[in-house]
Each structure stands twice: as C-alpha cells, then as structure tokens.
C-alpha cells in the first residue's frame, strides 16, 4: 500500500523474476503506442529485437555477467522466446489481420464505495496492462507472462474458481478496469506465455465465451463487493490454507 520495496541486491545468478522483467521491458520498448502492426511492422520490430534485448540485459548487468555460465543460457533462452513470440505474431496477422496498439504498460483504476457496517468505505482497484490492442474484433487486453502457461489455463465457469486460477482473476480485473475507465462494452483478454511457443494468445473465457460484456463486469463487481464485505466481518477468522506450504523464510 505504501510502496515499500526490498533493496536491490547483486545477482550472481539471474533470478527468474529479473529474466521476466527484462523480457517485459524489451517488448515494451520494441512496440510504440498508436502503432499499426502489420506484416511489415512486425518484421521491422523483429530485426530490432535481439539488439533491444541485449541493451536491457546490459542495463541490468553492466559488468556483462549475462554472457557467462548459467546466465548466458538464460540470455539465449530469452532470444529463443522472442523468436517464438514474433513467429506467432506473424501468424496471427496473416490469420486475423492487422491491429493497432492503443496502450503499453497502461495504468488503469476504478474507485467506488462499499457499504460496510452501515458506512460507505472507499475502494480502489488498479493495475498495469502490458498491451492494449485495437483489432477488427474490438479491444484486446494482453498480458505477457514469462512463465510456461498451458492453453485453456484461463477458462472459467464461475467466480469461485478464482481461488485457484489467479491468471484468470488478473485478466478479468484488467478488462473490468478498462471497461470502467473507458466505457468499452465488449472486450477480450489474453495471456501470451513467452515460454510456451505453442501457446500464442491464450484467451480468457467465461462459460466458453471469450467476449467480456457489461453483464459479466457488473457481476464481477458484485463479487468484489461481497468479497470485501466478507473479509471485514468482525467474527471472520483467517486461517492458513492447509493445501499451501508455509513460508520457508519466515
């Protein structure tokens, strides 16, 4: 809440989170807002990808440690992930047509009030969307993931499944926030798993429908309100989930 962060530490061996952040920064700096992405554009961006990736690694590791040992393997893996990413982008354009980038690392938020103990309590929900596309089918929310995610990993039948599907929760939250802030009615939201070359765009779907509309967003807001109200009950007891491990550091 108050944005406290751990101090930066020197990484002898690159952390997975650092690797993922570098890929995110690389893609952010390769694309431009309001840019039309067609076959020519994606080919041009592709030729710049390895140089931009190297630049991001050098900014993080100015001593060049990413060129040796296990770090060098992770650097090579990042190159292969980008290669697969652009292969998929090329195929998508051939199949579905061009798209325009409306936003990169777009901050979105929504403020409203929740009634708790007969008092209206302000509630703010916010997030950062990796990429927002204008396609011929409408607005598409895109979230890059540096981990391996399978196809079908973000398909829901009801809101209770959020307890085990955090990726789905993130996608619908981003779509909900964009809907509230920009009044767009029908959206799609998808993950691009950078470690899954066959994953391509993994679309979020609710009851087998990938188009997210006003009714779903209203129901989702009611779910959030109910969740907050349940969390603030005076007799509510918080327990450790027996299926999860305890923190090994604490």
mmCIF file of C-alpha atoms in Angstrom:
data_model
loop_
_atom_site.group_PDB
_atom_site.id
_atom_site.type_symbol
_atom_site.label_atom_id
_atom_site.label_comp_id
_atom_site.label_asym_id
_atom_site.label_seq_id
_atom_site.Cartn_x
_atom_site.Cartn_y
_atom_site.Cartn_z
ATOM 1 C CA UNK A 1 0.000 0.000 0.000
ATOM 2 C CA UNK A 2 2.799 2.447 0.874
ATOM 3 C CA UNK A 3 5.021 1.027 -1.912
ATOM 4 C CA UNK A 4 7.867 -0.224 0.259
ATOM 5 C CA UNK A 5 10.339 -2.315 -1.722
ATOM 6 C CA UNK A 6 13.220 -4.598 -0.885
ATOM 7 C CA UNK A 7 16.672 -3.093 -1.544
ATOM 8 C CA UNK A 8 18.334 -4.089 -4.812
ATOM 9 C CA UNK A 9 20.763 -6.977 -4.437
ATOM 10 C CA UNK A 10 23.556 -8.062 -6.725
ATOM 11 C CA UNK A 11 22.521 -11.259 -8.522
ATOM 12 C CA UNK A 12 25.353 -13.675 -9.226
ATOM 13 C CA UNK A 13 22.885 -15.992 -10.935
ATOM 14 C CA UNK A 14 19.944 -14.286 -12.615
ATOM 15 C CA UNK A 15 16.595 -14.610 -10.844
ATOM 16 C CA UNK A 16 13.580 -15.759 -12.866
ATOM 17 C CA UNK A 17 11.784 -12.537 -11.936
ATOM 18 C CA UNK A 18 14.666 -10.468 -13.305
ATOM 19 C CA UNK A 19 14.635 -12.505 -16.522
ATOM 20 C CA UNK A 20 10.905 -11.890 -16.873
ATOM 21 C CA UNK A 21 11.211 -8.164 -16.196
ATOM 22 C CA UNK A 22 13.888 -7.840 -18.884
ATOM 23 C CA UNK A 23 11.628 -9.542 -21.433
ATOM 24 C CA UNK A 24 8.744 -7.245 -20.465
ATOM 25 C CA UNK A 25 10.940 -4.157 -20.878
ATOM 26 C CA UNK A 26 12.246 -5.409 -24.210
ATOM 27 C CA UNK A 27 8.748 -5.848 -25.634
ATOM 28 C CA UNK A 28 7.585 -2.540 -24.182
ATOM 29 C CA UNK A 29 10.429 -0.678 -25.908
ATOM 30 C CA UNK A 30 10.071 -2.517 -29.228
ATOM 31 C CA UNK A 31 6.440 -1.514 -29.690
ATOM 32 C CA UNK A 32 5.045 2.029 -29.774
ATOM 33 C CA UNK A 33 1.668 3.416 -28.767
ATOM 34 C CA UNK A 34 -0.677 4.194 -31.693
ATOM 35 C CA UNK A 35 1.479 2.000 -33.932
ATOM 36 C CA UNK A 36 -0.215 -0.045 -36.655
ATOM 37 C CA UNK A 37 1.118 -3.588 -36.510
ATOM 38 C CA UNK A 38 1.037 -5.257 -39.917
ATOM 39 C CA UNK A 39 3.413 -7.761 -41.518
ATOM 40 C CA UNK A 40 5.939 -5.091 -42.470
ATOM 41 C CA UNK A 41 5.885 -3.555 -38.989
ATOM 42 C CA UNK A 42 6.306 -6.881 -37.209
ATOM 43 C CA UNK A 43 9.232 -7.780 -39.471
ATOM 44 C CA UNK A 44 10.927 -4.444 -38.742
ATOM 45 C CA UNK A 45 10.406 -4.861 -35.000
ATOM 46 C CA UNK A 46 11.712 -8.397 -35.212
ATOM 47 C CA UNK A 47 15.024 -7.243 -36.685
ATOM 48 C CA UNK A 48 15.463 -4.901 -33.707
ATOM 49 C CA UNK A 49 14.552 -7.449 -31.039
ATOM 50 C CA UNK A 50 17.945 -9.000 -30.236
ATOM 51 C CA UNK A 51 19.658 -5.615 -30.052
ATOM 52 C CA UNK A 52 16.982 -4.279 -27.701
ATOM 53 C CA UNK A 53 17.183 -7.428 -25.594
ATOM 54 C CA UNK A 54 20.956 -7.073 -25.293
ATOM 55 C CA UNK A 55 20.528 -3.431 -24.300
ATOM 56 C CA UNK A 56 18.119 -4.358 -21.492
ATOM 57 C CA UNK A 57 20.492 -7.056 -20.209
ATOM 58 C CA UNK A 58 23.399 -4.600 -20.275
ATOM 59 C CA UNK A 59 21.403 -2.030 -18.300
ATOM 60 C CA UNK A 60 20.669 -4.630 -15.627
ATOM 61 C CA UNK A 61 24.109 -6.276 -15.708
ATOM 62 C CA UNK A 62 26.621 -3.627 -16.884
ATOM 63 C CA UNK A 63 29.519 -5.921 -15.955
ATOM 64 C CA UNK A 64 28.409 -8.364 -18.667
ATOM 65 C CA UNK A 65 27.788 -11.313 -16.350
ATOM 66 C CA UNK A 66 24.830 -12.348 -18.507
ATOM 67 C CA UNK A 67 27.345 -13.599 -21.106
ATOM 68 C CA UNK A 68 28.767 -16.365 -18.912
ATOM 69 C CA UNK A 69 27.631 -19.614 -17.334
ATOM 70 C CA UNK A 70 24.009 -20.165 -16.385
ATOM 71 C CA UNK A 71 23.217 -16.509 -17.050
ATOM 72 C CA UNK A 72 24.310 -16.958 -20.680
ATOM 73 C CA UNK A 73 21.859 -19.865 -21.004
ATOM 74 C CA UNK A 74 19.052 -17.645 -19.737
ATOM 75 C CA UNK A 75 20.087 -14.910 -22.166
ATOM 76 C CA UNK A 76 19.971 -17.424 -25.033
ATOM 77 C CA UNK A 77 16.585 -18.664 -23.793
ATOM 78 C CA UNK A 78 15.259 -15.087 -23.889
ATOM 79 C CA UNK A 79 16.363 -14.809 -27.534
ATOM 80 C CA UNK A 80 14.543 -18.046 -28.402
ATOM 81 C CA UNK A 81 11.394 -16.888 -26.571
ATOM 82 C CA UNK A 82 11.354 -13.655 -28.569
ATOM 83 C CA UNK A 83 11.850 -15.600 -31.789
ATOM 84 C CA UNK A 84 8.811 -17.780 -30.999
ATOM 85 C CA UNK A 85 6.817 -14.689 -29.964
ATOM 86 C CA UNK A 86 7.384 -12.970 -33.311
ATOM 87 C CA UNK A 87 6.625 -16.176 -35.212
ATOM 88 C CA UNK A 88 3.235 -16.238 -33.503
ATOM 89 C CA UNK A 89 2.618 -12.532 -34.110
ATOM 90 C CA UNK A 90 3.344 -13.062 -37.804
ATOM 91 C CA UNK A 91 0.883 -15.975 -37.978
ATOM 92 C CA UNK A 92 -1.771 -14.012 -36.083
ATOM 93 C CA UNK A 93 -1.622 -11.107 -38.523
ATOM 94 C CA UNK A 94 -1.953 -13.440 -41.511
ATOM 95 C CA UNK A 95 -4.934 -15.175 -39.902
ATOM 96 C CA UNK A 96 -6.742 -12.303 -38.154
ATOM 97 C CA UNK A 97 -5.470 -9.110 -39.785
ATOM 98 C CA UNK A 98 -3.568 -6.065 -38.572
ATOM 99 C CA UNK A 99 -4.019 -4.428 -35.189
ATOM 100 C CA UNK A 100 -3.236 -1.056 -33.623
ATOM 101 C CA UNK A 101 -1.565 -0.625 -30.253
ATOM 102 C CA UNK A 102 -3.622 1.689 -28.031
ATOM 103 C CA UNK A 103 -1.503 1.409 -24.901
ATOM 104 C CA UNK A 104 1.623 -0.082 -23.347
ATOM 105 C CA UNK A 105 2.071 -0.562 -19.585
ATOM 106 C CA UNK A 106 -1.252 1.291 -19.261
ATOM 107 C CA UNK A 107 -2.246 2.209 -15.719
ATOM 108 C CA UNK A 108 -5.958 1.699 -15.086
ATOM 109 C CA UNK A 109 -8.010 2.095 -11.930
ATOM 110 C CA UNK A 110 -11.556 2.353 -10.660
ATOM 111 C CA UNK A 111 -12.834 3.917 -7.442
ATOM 112 C CA UNK A 112 -16.173 3.168 -5.827
ATOM 113 C CA UNK A 113 -17.732 2.713 -2.399
ATOM 114 C CA UNK A 114 -18.624 -0.419 -0.447
ATOM 115 C CA UNK A 115 -21.182 -0.460 2.351
ATOM 116 C CA UNK A 116 -19.569 -1.949 5.467
ATOM 117 C CA UNK A 117 -21.254 -1.777 8.891
ATOM 118 C CA UNK A 118 -23.661 0.867 7.565
ATOM 119 C CA UNK A 119 -20.746 3.020 6.428
ATOM 120 C CA UNK A 120 -19.623 3.732 2.878
ATOM 121 C CA UNK A 121 -15.950 2.792 2.586
ATOM 122 C CA UNK A 122 -13.950 3.919 -0.472
ATOM 123 C CA UNK A 123 -12.403 1.108 -2.509
ATOM 124 C CA UNK A 124 -9.771 1.453 -5.236
ATOM 125 C CA UNK A 125 -8.769 -1.252 -7.676
ATOM 126 C CA UNK A 126 -5.877 -0.636 -10.060
ATOM 127 C CA UNK A 127 -3.451 -2.390 -12.353
ATOM 128 C CA UNK A 128 -0.919 -2.063 -15.178
ATOM 129 C CA UNK A 129 -1.895 -3.597 -18.534
ATOM 130 C CA UNK A 130 1.060 -4.767 -20.635
ATOM 131 C CA UNK A 131 -0.568 -4.107 -24.009
ATOM 132 C CA UNK A 132 -3.923 -2.917 -25.352
ATOM 133 C CA UNK A 133 -4.784 -3.695 -28.979
ATOM 134 C CA UNK A 134 -7.455 -2.405 -31.311
ATOM 135 C CA UNK A 135 -8.338 -5.371 -33.527
ATOM 136 C CA UNK A 136 -11.045 -5.792 -36.127
ATOM 137 C CA UNK A 137 -12.988 -7.719 -33.462
ATOM 138 C CA UNK A 138 -12.649 -4.977 -30.827
ATOM 139 C CA UNK A 139 -10.384 -4.096 -27.908
ATOM 140 C CA UNK A 140 -7.995 -6.802 -26.714
ATOM 141 C CA UNK A 141 -6.207 -6.760 -23.354
ATOM 142 C CA UNK A 142 -2.844 -8.566 -23.499
ATOM 143 C CA UNK A 143 -0.751 -9.681 -20.538
ATOM 144 C CA UNK A 144 2.760 -11.078 -21.059
ATOM 145 C CA UNK A 145 3.785 -13.974 -18.825
ATOM 146 C CA UNK A 146 7.414 -15.083 -18.623
ATOM 147 C CA UNK A 147 6.430 -18.494 -17.249
ATOM 148 C CA UNK A 148 5.035 -21.535 -19.063
ATOM 149 C CA UNK A 149 1.234 -21.459 -19.206
ATOM 150 C CA UNK A 150 -0.866 -24.076 -20.973
ATOM 151 C CA UNK A 151 -3.721 -23.426 -23.350
ATOM 152 C CA UNK A 152 -7.040 -23.433 -21.520
ATOM 153 C CA UNK A 153 -5.477 -22.239 -18.274
ATOM 154 C CA UNK A 154 -7.760 -19.183 -18.151
ATOM 155 C CA UNK A 155 -11.169 -20.730 -18.774
ATOM 156 C CA UNK A 156 -13.781 -20.293 -16.021
ATOM 157 C CA UNK A 157 -17.282 -21.491 -15.275
ATOM 158 C CA UNK A 158 -17.870 -19.423 -12.113
ATOM 159 C CA UNK A 159 -16.173 -16.859 -9.884
ATOM 160 C CA UNK A 160 -15.359 -19.394 -7.157
ATOM 161 C CA UNK A 161 -12.639 -20.778 -9.423
ATOM 162 C CA UNK A 162 -10.621 -17.579 -8.838
ATOM 163 C CA UNK A 163 -9.313 -19.234 -5.663
ATOM 164 C CA UNK A 164 -7.109 -21.473 -7.789
ATOM 165 C CA UNK A 165 -6.886 -19.505 -11.047
ATOM 166 C CA UNK A 166 -5.005 -16.304 -10.327
ATOM 167 C CA UNK A 167 -4.257 -15.695 -14.020
ATOM 168 C CA UNK A 168 -7.986 -15.609 -14.753
ATOM 169 C CA UNK A 169 -8.518 -13.211 -11.857
ATOM 170 C CA UNK A 170 -5.853 -10.895 -13.245
ATOM 171 C CA UNK A 171 -7.256 -10.879 -16.793
ATOM 172 C CA UNK A 172 -10.862 -10.201 -15.825
ATOM 173 C CA UNK A 173 -9.702 -7.485 -13.410
ATOM 174 C CA UNK A 174 -7.755 -5.724 -16.169
ATOM 175 C CA UNK A 175 -10.711 -5.979 -18.547
ATOM 176 C CA UNK A 176 -13.097 -4.748 -15.834
ATOM 177 C CA UNK A 177 -10.872 -1.742 -15.061
ATOM 178 C CA UNK A 178 -10.542 -0.843 -18.744
ATOM 179 C CA UNK A 179 -14.310 -1.139 -19.145
ATOM 180 C CA UNK A 180 -14.925 1.154 -16.180
ATOM 181 C CA UNK A 181 -12.329 3.744 -17.181
ATOM 182 C CA UNK A 182 -13.006 3.903 -20.924
ATOM 183 C CA UNK A 183 -16.632 2.697 -21.138
ATOM 184 C CA UNK A 184 -15.813 -0.079 -23.600
ATOM 185 C CA UNK A 185 -18.544 -2.715 -23.537
ATOM 186 C CA UNK A 186 -17.192 -5.810 -25.266
ATOM 187 C CA UNK A 187 -13.573 -6.762 -24.664
ATOM 188 C CA UNK A 188 -11.312 -9.770 -24.948
ATOM 189 C CA UNK A 189 -8.355 -10.530 -22.676
ATOM 190 C CA UNK A 190 -5.480 -12.893 -23.347
ATOM 191 C CA UNK A 191 -2.176 -14.116 -21.952
ATOM 192 C CA UNK A 192 0.926 -14.538 -24.073
ATOM 193 C CA UNK A 193 3.098 -17.166 -22.398
ATOM 194 C CA UNK A 194 6.623 -16.350 -23.540
ATOM 195 C CA UNK A 195 7.957 -19.786 -22.537
ATOM 196 C CA UNK A 196 5.195 -21.625 -24.387
ATOM 197 C CA UNK A 197 5.932 -21.282 -28.119
ATOM 198 C CA UNK A 198 2.672 -23.076 -28.955
ATOM 199 C CA UNK A 199 0.623 -21.030 -26.516
ATOM 200 C CA UNK A 200 0.202 -17.968 -28.705
ATOM 201 C CA UNK A 201 -2.758 -15.859 -27.480
ATOM 202 C CA UNK A 202 -4.434 -17.763 -24.644
ATOM 203 C CA UNK A 203 -7.824 -16.074 -24.337
ATOM 204 C CA UNK A 204 -9.735 -15.776 -21.077
ATOM 205 C CA UNK A 205 -13.232 -17.207 -21.406
ATOM 206 C CA UNK A 206 -16.217 -17.330 -19.083
ATOM 207 C CA UNK A 207 -18.703 -20.115 -19.783
ATOM 208 C CA UNK A 208 -16.898 -20.707 -23.093
ATOM 209 C CA UNK A 209 -17.414 -17.101 -24.224
ATOM 210 C CA UNK A 210 -14.260 -15.036 -24.749
ATOM 211 C CA UNK A 211 -16.172 -11.775 -25.322
ATOM 212 C CA UNK A 212 -16.475 -9.974 -21.993
ATOM 213 C CA UNK A 213 -19.529 -7.743 -21.697
ATOM 214 C CA UNK A 214 -21.281 -5.368 -19.315
ATOM 215 C CA UNK A 215 -23.312 -8.068 -17.553
ATOM 216 C CA UNK A 216 -20.187 -10.033 -16.677
ATOM 217 C CA UNK A 217 -18.412 -6.909 -15.400
ATOM 218 C CA UNK A 218 -21.420 -5.977 -13.224
ATOM 219 C CA UNK A 219 -21.486 -9.493 -11.770
ATOM 220 C CA UNK A 220 -17.755 -9.324 -11.159
ATOM 221 C CA UNK A 221 -18.114 -6.029 -9.293
ATOM 222 C CA UNK A 222 -20.805 -7.597 -7.103
ATOM 223 C CA UNK A 223 -18.381 -10.460 -6.439
ATOM 224 C CA UNK A 224 -15.696 -7.956 -5.342
ATOM 225 C CA UNK A 225 -18.114 -6.100 -3.071
ATOM 226 C CA UNK A 226 -19.258 -9.339 -1.458
ATOM 227 C CA UNK A 227 -15.646 -10.462 -1.005
ATOM 228 C CA UNK A 228 -14.659 -7.223 0.734
ATOM 229 C CA UNK A 229 -17.719 -7.340 2.963
ATOM 230 C CA UNK A 230 -16.919 -10.939 3.958
ATOM 231 C CA UNK A 231 -13.306 -10.012 4.738
ATOM 232 C CA UNK A 232 -14.378 -7.239 7.113
ATOM 233 C CA UNK A 233 -16.809 -9.279 9.216
ATOM 234 C CA UNK A 234 -15.872 -8.958 12.899
ATOM 235 C CA UNK A 235 -16.201 -12.704 13.515
ATOM 236 C CA UNK A 236 -14.277 -13.627 10.361
ATOM 237 C CA UNK A 237 -11.366 -15.930 11.156
ATOM 238 C CA UNK A 238 -8.378 -16.034 8.816
ATOM 239 C CA UNK A 239 -6.644 -19.400 8.618
ATOM 240 C CA UNK A 240 -3.694 -20.770 6.710
ATOM 241 C CA UNK A 241 -4.746 -22.841 3.707
ATOM 242 C CA UNK A 242 -3.779 -26.385 4.664
ATOM 243 C CA UNK A 243 -3.036 -27.180 0.993
ATOM 244 C CA UNK A 244 -0.340 -24.494 0.815
ATOM 245 C CA UNK A 245 3.150 -24.619 2.284
ATOM 246 C CA UNK A 246 4.298 -22.224 4.975
ATOM 247 C CA UNK A 247 6.900 -19.588 4.071
ATOM 248 C CA UNK A 248 10.322 -21.230 4.360
ATOM 249 C CA UNK A 249 11.997 -17.901 5.191
ATOM 250 C CA UNK A 250 9.752 -16.541 7.958
#
